[in-house]
């Protein structure tokens, strides 16, 4: 990192953060991606896998085609990109990853949507901004500290904008937590707890995919926990400062007596609890198996592969710039799925329990309990929305693409939010690797004039 790059000290960094947060209520990001009847926003998509084709392809055009046009599709796997075009049912040109610049030149998008494998987000975001486009990027914004640096500097240099699509801010329960913390009912927040339980269905699926390799996903501390770190940053209106973590591959990967390359043709199908028959999933066959010969990507890889290095059990200790302490954990081999979140304030405690999938209950629900010191306790739940991720995907797309949206809870997330969430996971990973405590502002130089 060059000396002349304007590095700010901790106090300036924190002040910048406070200013940026205060600005969030009137964020210039709101409306950035929204079109109007005069000028529909032109959007190009890179990464035409599951998230790209469904959320940023089919659902986008099903609901927002009055405001946006999808003008081009790009992927490293041309067979998958062509399947995606057919699935979305949109007559647009398809480009190979090596033709990204040509796609921008020929299709002239206003914004590029990025939904590739995580480790390539930064490469496309930087190039898109250099070519004059704004960026709408799936989480995590980046998987390495150097990538965060490049994103910040390119955004500053080009004047283009990055939106990070943190849909987890948009669920009803997440919004309810934000409202309670903003209300001041708990007084000053002193410490928090966030425990994420991924079950042997959802959790295991990561180990069948590229997510099981740190080089692609940055580990689940980046790929998955970036959602939770971002939510906590947003709820607390604070920024992460110091991180210490432990993590192990203690269940999947090498921790088993037999393994194969993939579930298809595996000699242990009868006795493996984690056997998954991809041939029964029509969409997965079309999107991945039929495209395997192009890039060799195996969608039903063995969860016991010795090469798996993405931790499946993690604990993180974090101190925020306003002194709040976070105690975080993530386990990916649980018999049920959900979260436990709590805020310990001067005046009381908020407990939130999210039930996603349990063997004994199919319904998604949540329980809120607010207990005031020396007073009684009250419990309630909020409705879980319908649609992807409990309605959060629809609300995020409304905010992005419908004109005239307001954002009183400050949900729109920019580069600062994306970078801070990624850096927290990167810091935790670094702490696991080195045994050291890691300071977030040691990982990148934050540009002085850095704002949304
Ligand atoms: N916010 C959410 O709730 C949510 C949910 C799912 C996925 N995601 C994010 O969406 C992204 C895609 O995830 P997915 O589940 O669709 O994965 P996927 O494997 O189905 O799709 C990834 C796509 O990227 C393509 N790709 C890989 N390397 C590339 C490169 N160098 N250039 C161009 N294309 C490349 C692959 O060929 C594939 O089509 C990830 O970043 C993931 O974190 C977010």
mmCIF file with all atom_site columns, C-alpha atoms in Angstrom, residues 168-179 231 234-235 354 368 382 409:
data_model
loop_
_atom_site.group_PDB
_atom_site.id
_atom_site.type_symbol
_atom_site.label_atom_id
_atom_site.label_alt_id
_atom_site.label_comp_id
_atom_site.label_asym_id
_atom_site.label_entity_id
_atom_site.label_seq_id
_atom_site.pdbx_PDB_ins_code
_atom_site.Cartn_x
_atom_site.Cartn_y
_atom_site.Cartn_z
_atom_site.occupancy
_atom_site.B_iso_or_equiv
_atom_site.pdbx_formal_charge
_atom_site.auth_seq_id
_atom_site.auth_comp_id
_atom_site.auth_asym_id
_atom_site.auth_atom_id
_atom_site.pdbx_PDB_model_num
ATOM 1  C CA . UNK A 1 168 ? -30.712 -9.856  5.687  1.00 0.00 ? 168 UNK A CA 1
ATOM 2  C CA . UNK A 1 169 ? -31.412 -6.254  6.754  1.00 0.00 ? 169 UNK A CA 1
ATOM 3  C CA . UNK A 1 170 ? -34.812 -6.470  5.047  1.00 0.00 ? 170 UNK A CA 1
ATOM 4  C CA . UNK A 1 171 ? -36.549 -9.276  6.978  1.00 0.00 ? 171 UNK A CA 1
ATOM 5  C CA . UNK A 1 172 ? -39.359 -8.326  9.360  1.00 0.00 ? 172 UNK A CA 1
ATOM 6  C CA . UNK A 1 173 ? -37.484 -9.570  12.440 1.00 0.00 ? 173 UNK A CA 1
ATOM 7  C CA . UNK A 1 174 ? -34.307 -7.669  11.491 1.00 0.00 ? 174 UNK A CA 1
ATOM 8  C CA . UNK A 1 175 ? -36.332 -4.473  11.057 1.00 0.00 ? 175 UNK A CA 1
ATOM 9  C CA . UNK A 1 176 ? -38.077 -5.022  14.384 1.00 0.00 ? 176 UNK A CA 1
ATOM 10 C CA . UNK A 1 177 ? -34.700 -5.315  16.140 1.00 0.00 ? 177 UNK A CA 1
ATOM 11 C CA . UNK A 1 178 ? -33.515 -2.110  14.464 1.00 0.00 ? 178 UNK A CA 1
ATOM 12 C CA . UNK A 1 179 ? -36.634 -0.243  15.603 1.00 0.00 ? 179 UNK A CA 1
ATOM 13 C CA . UNK A 1 231 ? -26.739 -6.731  10.660 1.00 0.00 ? 231 UNK A CA 1
ATOM 14 C CA . UNK A 1 234 ? -26.409 -1.691  11.319 1.00 0.00 ? 234 UNK A CA 1
ATOM 15 C CA . UNK A 1 235 ? -28.430 -2.482  14.456 1.00 0.00 ? 235 UNK A CA 1
ATOM 16 C CA . UNK A 1 354 ? -35.450 -17.181 15.108 1.00 0.00 ? 354 UNK A CA 1
ATOM 17 C CA . UNK A 1 368 ? -39.094 -11.557 20.871 1.00 0.00 ? 368 UNK A CA 1
ATOM 18 C CA . UNK A 1 382 ? -43.470 -10.597 14.106 1.00 0.00 ? 382 UNK A CA 1
ATOM 19 C CA . UNK A 1 409 ? -34.231 2.551   8.929  1.00 0.00 ? 409 UNK A CA 1
#
